[in-house]
Coordinates of C-alpha atoms in Angstrom, one line a residue:
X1 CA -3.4 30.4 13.4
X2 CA -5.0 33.6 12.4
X3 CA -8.6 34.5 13.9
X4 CA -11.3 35.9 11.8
X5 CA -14.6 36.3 13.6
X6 CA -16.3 35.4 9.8
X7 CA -14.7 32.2 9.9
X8 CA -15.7 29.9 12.3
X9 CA -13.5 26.9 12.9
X10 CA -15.2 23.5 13.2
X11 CA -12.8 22.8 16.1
X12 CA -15.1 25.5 18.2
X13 CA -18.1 23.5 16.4
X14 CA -16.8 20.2 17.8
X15 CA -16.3 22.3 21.6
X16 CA -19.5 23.5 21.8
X17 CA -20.5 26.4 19.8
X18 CA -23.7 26.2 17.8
X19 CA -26.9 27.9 16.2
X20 CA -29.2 29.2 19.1
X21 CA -31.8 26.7 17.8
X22 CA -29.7 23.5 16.7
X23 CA -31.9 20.7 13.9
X24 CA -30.2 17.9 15.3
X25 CA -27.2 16.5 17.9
X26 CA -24.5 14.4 17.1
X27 CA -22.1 12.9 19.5
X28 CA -18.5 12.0 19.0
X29 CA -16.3 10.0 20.9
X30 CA -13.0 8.9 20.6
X31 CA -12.6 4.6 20.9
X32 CA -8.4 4.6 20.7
X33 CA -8.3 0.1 20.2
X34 CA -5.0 -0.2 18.9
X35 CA -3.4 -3.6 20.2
X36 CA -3.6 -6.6 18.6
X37 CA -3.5 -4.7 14.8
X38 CA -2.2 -7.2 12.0
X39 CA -0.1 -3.9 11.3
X40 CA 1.0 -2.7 14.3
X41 CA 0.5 1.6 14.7
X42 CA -0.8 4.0 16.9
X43 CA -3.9 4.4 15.8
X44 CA -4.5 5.2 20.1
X45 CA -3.3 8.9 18.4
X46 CA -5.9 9.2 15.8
X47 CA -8.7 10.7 17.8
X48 CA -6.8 13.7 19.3
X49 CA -5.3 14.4 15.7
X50 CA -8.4 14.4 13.9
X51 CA -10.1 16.6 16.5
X52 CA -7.0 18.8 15.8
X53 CA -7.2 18.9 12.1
X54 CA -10.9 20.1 12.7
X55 CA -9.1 23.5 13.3
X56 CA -7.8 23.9 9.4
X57 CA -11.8 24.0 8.1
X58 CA -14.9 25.7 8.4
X59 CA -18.2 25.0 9.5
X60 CA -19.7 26.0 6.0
X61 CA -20.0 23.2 3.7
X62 CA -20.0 24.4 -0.3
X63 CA -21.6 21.1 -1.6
X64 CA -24.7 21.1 0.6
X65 CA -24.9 25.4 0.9
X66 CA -25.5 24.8 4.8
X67 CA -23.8 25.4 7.8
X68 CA -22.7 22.5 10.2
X69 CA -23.6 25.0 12.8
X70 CA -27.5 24.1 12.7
X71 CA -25.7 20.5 14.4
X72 CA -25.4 20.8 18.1
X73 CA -22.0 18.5 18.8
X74 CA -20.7 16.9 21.9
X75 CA -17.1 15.9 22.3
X76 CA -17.0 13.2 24.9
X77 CA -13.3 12.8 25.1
X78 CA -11.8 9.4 24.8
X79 CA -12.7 5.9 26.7
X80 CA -9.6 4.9 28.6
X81 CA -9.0 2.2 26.6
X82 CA -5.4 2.9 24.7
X83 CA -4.3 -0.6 26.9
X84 CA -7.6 -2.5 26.1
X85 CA -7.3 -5.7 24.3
X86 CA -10.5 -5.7 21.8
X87 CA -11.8 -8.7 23.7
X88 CA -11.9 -6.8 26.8
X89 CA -13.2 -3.4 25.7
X90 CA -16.9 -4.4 24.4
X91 CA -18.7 -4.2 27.3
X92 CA -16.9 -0.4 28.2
X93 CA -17.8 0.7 24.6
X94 CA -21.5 -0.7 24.8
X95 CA -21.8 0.8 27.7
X96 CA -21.0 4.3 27.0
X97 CA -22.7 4.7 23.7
X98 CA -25.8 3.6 25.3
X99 CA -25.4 6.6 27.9
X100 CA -25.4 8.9 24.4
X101 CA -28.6 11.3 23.7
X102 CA -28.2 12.3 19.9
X103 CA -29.3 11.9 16.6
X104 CA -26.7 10.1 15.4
X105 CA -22.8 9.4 17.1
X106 CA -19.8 9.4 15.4
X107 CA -16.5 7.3 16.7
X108 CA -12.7 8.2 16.7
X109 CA -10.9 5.3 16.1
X110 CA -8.7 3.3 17.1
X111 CA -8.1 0.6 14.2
X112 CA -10.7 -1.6 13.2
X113 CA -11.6 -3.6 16.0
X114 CA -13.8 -0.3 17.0
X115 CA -16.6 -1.5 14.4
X116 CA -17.8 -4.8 16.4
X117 CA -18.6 -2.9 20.3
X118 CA -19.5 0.0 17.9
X119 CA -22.4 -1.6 16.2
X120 CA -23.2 -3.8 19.5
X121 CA -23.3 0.0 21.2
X122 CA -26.5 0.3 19.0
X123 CA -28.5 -1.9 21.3
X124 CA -30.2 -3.1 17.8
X125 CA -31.1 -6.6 17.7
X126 CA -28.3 -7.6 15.0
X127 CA -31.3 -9.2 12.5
X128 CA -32.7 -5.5 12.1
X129 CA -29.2 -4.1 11.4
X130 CA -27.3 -3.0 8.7
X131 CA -23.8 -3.0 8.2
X132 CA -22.0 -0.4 5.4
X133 CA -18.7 -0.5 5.6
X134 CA -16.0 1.9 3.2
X135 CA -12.9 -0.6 3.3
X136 CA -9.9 -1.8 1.0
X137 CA -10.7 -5.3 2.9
X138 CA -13.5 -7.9 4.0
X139 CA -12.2 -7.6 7.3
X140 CA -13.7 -11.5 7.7
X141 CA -10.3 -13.3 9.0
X142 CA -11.1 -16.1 11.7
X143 CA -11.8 -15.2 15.1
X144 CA -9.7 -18.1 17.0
X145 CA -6.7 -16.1 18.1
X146 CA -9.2 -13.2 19.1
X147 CA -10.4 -9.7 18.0
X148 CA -8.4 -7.6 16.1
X149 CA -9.0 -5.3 13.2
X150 CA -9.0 -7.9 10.7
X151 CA -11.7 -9.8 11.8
X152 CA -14.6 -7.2 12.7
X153 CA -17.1 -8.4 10.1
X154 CA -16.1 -11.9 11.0
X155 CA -16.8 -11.7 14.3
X156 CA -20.4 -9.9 14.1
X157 CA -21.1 -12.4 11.5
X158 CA -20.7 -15.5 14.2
X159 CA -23.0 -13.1 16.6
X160 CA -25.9 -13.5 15.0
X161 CA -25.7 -10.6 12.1
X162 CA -26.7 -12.0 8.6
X163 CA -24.6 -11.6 5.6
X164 CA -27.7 -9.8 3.5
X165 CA -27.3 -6.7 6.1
X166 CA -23.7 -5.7 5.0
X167 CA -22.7 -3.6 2.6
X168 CA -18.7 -3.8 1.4
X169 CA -18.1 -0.3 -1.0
X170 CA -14.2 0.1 -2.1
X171 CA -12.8 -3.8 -2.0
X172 CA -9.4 -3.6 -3.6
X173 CA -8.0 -6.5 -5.8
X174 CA -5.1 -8.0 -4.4
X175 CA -5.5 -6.8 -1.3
X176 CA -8.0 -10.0 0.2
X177 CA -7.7 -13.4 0.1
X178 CA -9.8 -16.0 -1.9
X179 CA -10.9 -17.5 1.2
X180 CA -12.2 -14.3 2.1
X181 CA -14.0 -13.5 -1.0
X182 CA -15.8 -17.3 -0.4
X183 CA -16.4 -16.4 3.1
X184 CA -18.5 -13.0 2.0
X185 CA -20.2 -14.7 -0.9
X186 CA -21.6 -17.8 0.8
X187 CA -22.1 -15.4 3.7
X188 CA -24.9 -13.0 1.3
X189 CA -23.1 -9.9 1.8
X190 CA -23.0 -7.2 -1.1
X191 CA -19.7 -6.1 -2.0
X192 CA -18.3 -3.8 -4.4
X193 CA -14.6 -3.1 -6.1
X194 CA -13.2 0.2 -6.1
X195 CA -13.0 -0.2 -9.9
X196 CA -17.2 -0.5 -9.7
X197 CA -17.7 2.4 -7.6
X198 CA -15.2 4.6 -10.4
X199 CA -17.1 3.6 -13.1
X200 CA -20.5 4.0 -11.8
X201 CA -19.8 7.0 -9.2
X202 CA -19.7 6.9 -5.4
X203 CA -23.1 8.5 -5.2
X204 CA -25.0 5.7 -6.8
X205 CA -23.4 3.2 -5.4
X206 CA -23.7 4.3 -1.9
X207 CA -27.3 5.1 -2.6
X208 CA -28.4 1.8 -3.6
X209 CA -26.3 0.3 -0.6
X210 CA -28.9 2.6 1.7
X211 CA -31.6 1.3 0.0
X212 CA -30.7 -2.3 0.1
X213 CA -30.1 -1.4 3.7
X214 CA -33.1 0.5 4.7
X215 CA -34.9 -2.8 3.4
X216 CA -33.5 -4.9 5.8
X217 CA -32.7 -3.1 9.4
X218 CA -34.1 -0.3 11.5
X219 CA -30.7 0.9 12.2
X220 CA -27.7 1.7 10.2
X221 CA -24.2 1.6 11.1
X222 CA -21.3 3.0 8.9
X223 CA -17.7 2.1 8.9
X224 CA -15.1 4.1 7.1
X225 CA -11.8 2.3 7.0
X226 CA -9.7 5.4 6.1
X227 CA -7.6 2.7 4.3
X228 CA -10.1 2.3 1.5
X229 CA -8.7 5.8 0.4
X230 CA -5.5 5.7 -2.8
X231 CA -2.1 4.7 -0.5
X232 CA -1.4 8.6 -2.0
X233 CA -4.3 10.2 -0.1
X234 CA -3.5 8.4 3.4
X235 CA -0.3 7.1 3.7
X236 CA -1.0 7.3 7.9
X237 CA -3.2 3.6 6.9
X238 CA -1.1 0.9 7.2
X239 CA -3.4 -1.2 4.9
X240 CA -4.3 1.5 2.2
X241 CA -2.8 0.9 -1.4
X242 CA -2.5 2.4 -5.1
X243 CA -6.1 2.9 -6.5
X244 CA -8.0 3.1 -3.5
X245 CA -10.9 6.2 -3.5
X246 CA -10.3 9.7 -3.3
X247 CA -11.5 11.9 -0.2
X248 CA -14.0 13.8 -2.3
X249 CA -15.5 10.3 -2.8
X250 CA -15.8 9.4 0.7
X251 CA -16.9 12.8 1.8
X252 CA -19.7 12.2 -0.8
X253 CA -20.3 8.5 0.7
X254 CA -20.5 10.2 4.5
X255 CA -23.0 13.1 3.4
X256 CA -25.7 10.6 2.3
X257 CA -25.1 8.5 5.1
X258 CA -25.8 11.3 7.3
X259 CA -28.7 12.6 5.4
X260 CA -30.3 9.1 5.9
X261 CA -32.7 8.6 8.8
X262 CA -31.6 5.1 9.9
X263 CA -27.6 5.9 9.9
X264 CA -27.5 6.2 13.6
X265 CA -23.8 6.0 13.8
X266 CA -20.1 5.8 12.0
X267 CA -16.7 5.0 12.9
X268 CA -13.5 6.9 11.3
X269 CA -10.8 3.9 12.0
X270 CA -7.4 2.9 11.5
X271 CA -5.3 6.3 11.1
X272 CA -1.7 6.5 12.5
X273 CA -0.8 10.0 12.8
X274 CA 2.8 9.1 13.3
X275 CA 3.7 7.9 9.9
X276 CA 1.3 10.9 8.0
X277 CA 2.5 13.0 5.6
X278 CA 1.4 16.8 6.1
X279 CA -1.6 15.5 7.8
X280 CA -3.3 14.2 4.7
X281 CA -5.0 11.3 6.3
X282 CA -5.9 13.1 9.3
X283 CA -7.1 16.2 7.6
X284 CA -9.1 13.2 5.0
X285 CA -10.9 12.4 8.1
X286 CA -11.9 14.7 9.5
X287 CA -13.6 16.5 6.2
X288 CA -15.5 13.1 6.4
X289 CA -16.8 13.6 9.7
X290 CA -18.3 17.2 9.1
X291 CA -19.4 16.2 5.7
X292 CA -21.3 13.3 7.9
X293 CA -22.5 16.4 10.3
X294 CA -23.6 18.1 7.2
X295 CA -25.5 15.5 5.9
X296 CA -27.3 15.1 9.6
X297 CA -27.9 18.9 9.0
X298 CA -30.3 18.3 6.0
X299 CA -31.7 15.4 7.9
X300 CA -35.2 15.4 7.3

């Protein structure tokens, strides 16, 4: 690639470099679960790919008119757990996220099954936590065979989190079973179809999710699914299909969950870099984490 001392890359962000006098810190590291997916990939990749597509952009961000600079990030490499079984890996996941000091942290998935040691990583007693996920799917299948990255929602449901503390933005139809759509109903949780979130715009949407969240919990974690994203825009998701949302939407949906004080951490799951096509779906994720770092940077 070509250097130019007047553009920084948000790789060197994401290595170290930062303003003299950072506003905030924000911690990223990479959770590769991968066995066990309904859809079998190697989503183990994703977290080195994305950190490479971090090289292709800036650290200026147009929409906000600030620099992700002000951000002081810490790359903590990956947890050694690319031959974990999801059942196995809670306690190592927990466990590091608690040794964390930032503002907010930001993990590299891994498929799915990231989202229930993730929010457990919180140390937030699940009543005073809520739950946004950005996802084609309920992600509420039964638990009896195990975790996997169907069954994340499901799973922090049965520990102890209520239904009226998550948040569902991008459902797609024909994409979920009835069973499911009971399971979330009966459960209380708020979800919306991709359709909605078209017709009334990502950024109302996602702001009334905040505030029916900020209601309810002390903490907020976010889960984007990169699969809630049109089958044209990420084509490395096994579970993304025709009118999903389009990365502008979910760079929108990231900035005001990083400007929001109780979003303490979000996961960017279920990428297989193998099967991309020019790096769409990496390059898709990885706008969304710095648009998440910029939104952290207007943090008040």
């Amino acid at each position: 690639m070509s250097e130019d001392p007047h553009w920084p890359r948000a790789s060197e962000w994401l290595a170290g470099s930062h303003a003299p006098h950072p506003r905030r810190r924000l911690a990223v590291l990479g959770v590769p679960l991968h066995l066990g997916s309904i859809s079998p990939s190697r989503a183990d990749l994703a977290p080195a790919a994305i950190r490479e597509a971090l090289g292709r952009y800036s650290t200026w961000d147009g929409e906000t008119r600030g620099d992700i600079e002000v951000v002081a990030a810490e790359d903590h490499g990956d947890l050694p757990l690319a031959d974990v079984a999801p059942d196995d890996a809670l306690d190592s996941v927990v466990a590091a996220m608690q040794g964390l000091d930032a503002h907010a942290l930001v993990l590299l998935g891994g498929d799915n099954s990231v989202t229930r040691p993730g929010v457990h990583g919180l140390g937030v007693p699940l009543d005073r936590l809520g739950l946004l996920t950005l996802d084609a799917h309920f992600d509420l299948r039964e638990t009896d065979g195990g975790m996997r990255n169907g069954n994340p929602v499901r799973a922090l449901l049965e520990d102890g989190l209520p239904g009226e503390n998550v948040v569902q933005i991008g459902i797609q139809p024909f994409a979920n079973s009835p069973m499911h759509a009971e399971v979330a109903q009966e459960a209380g949780i708020t979800f919306v179809l991709a359709g909605e979130v078209r017709s009334r715009g990502i950024g109302a949407v996602l702001t009334e999710a905040l505030e029916h969240l900020d209601a309810r919990a002390d903490s907020i974690y976010l889960d984007v699914d990169v699969d809630v994203l049109d089958r044209g825009f990420a084509p490395a998701t096994p579970g993304s299909r025709p009118g999903g949302l389009a990365p502008w939407e979910i760079r929108r949906a990231a900035r005001l969950a990083g400007r929001h004080p109780k979003v303490r951490a979000v996961d960017l799951v279920e990428i297989d870099p193998t099967v991309d096509v020019a790096d769409v779906t990496t390059l898709a994720a990885a706008a969304t984490l710095l648009a998440f770092a910029a939104g952290l940077a207007a943090r008040s």
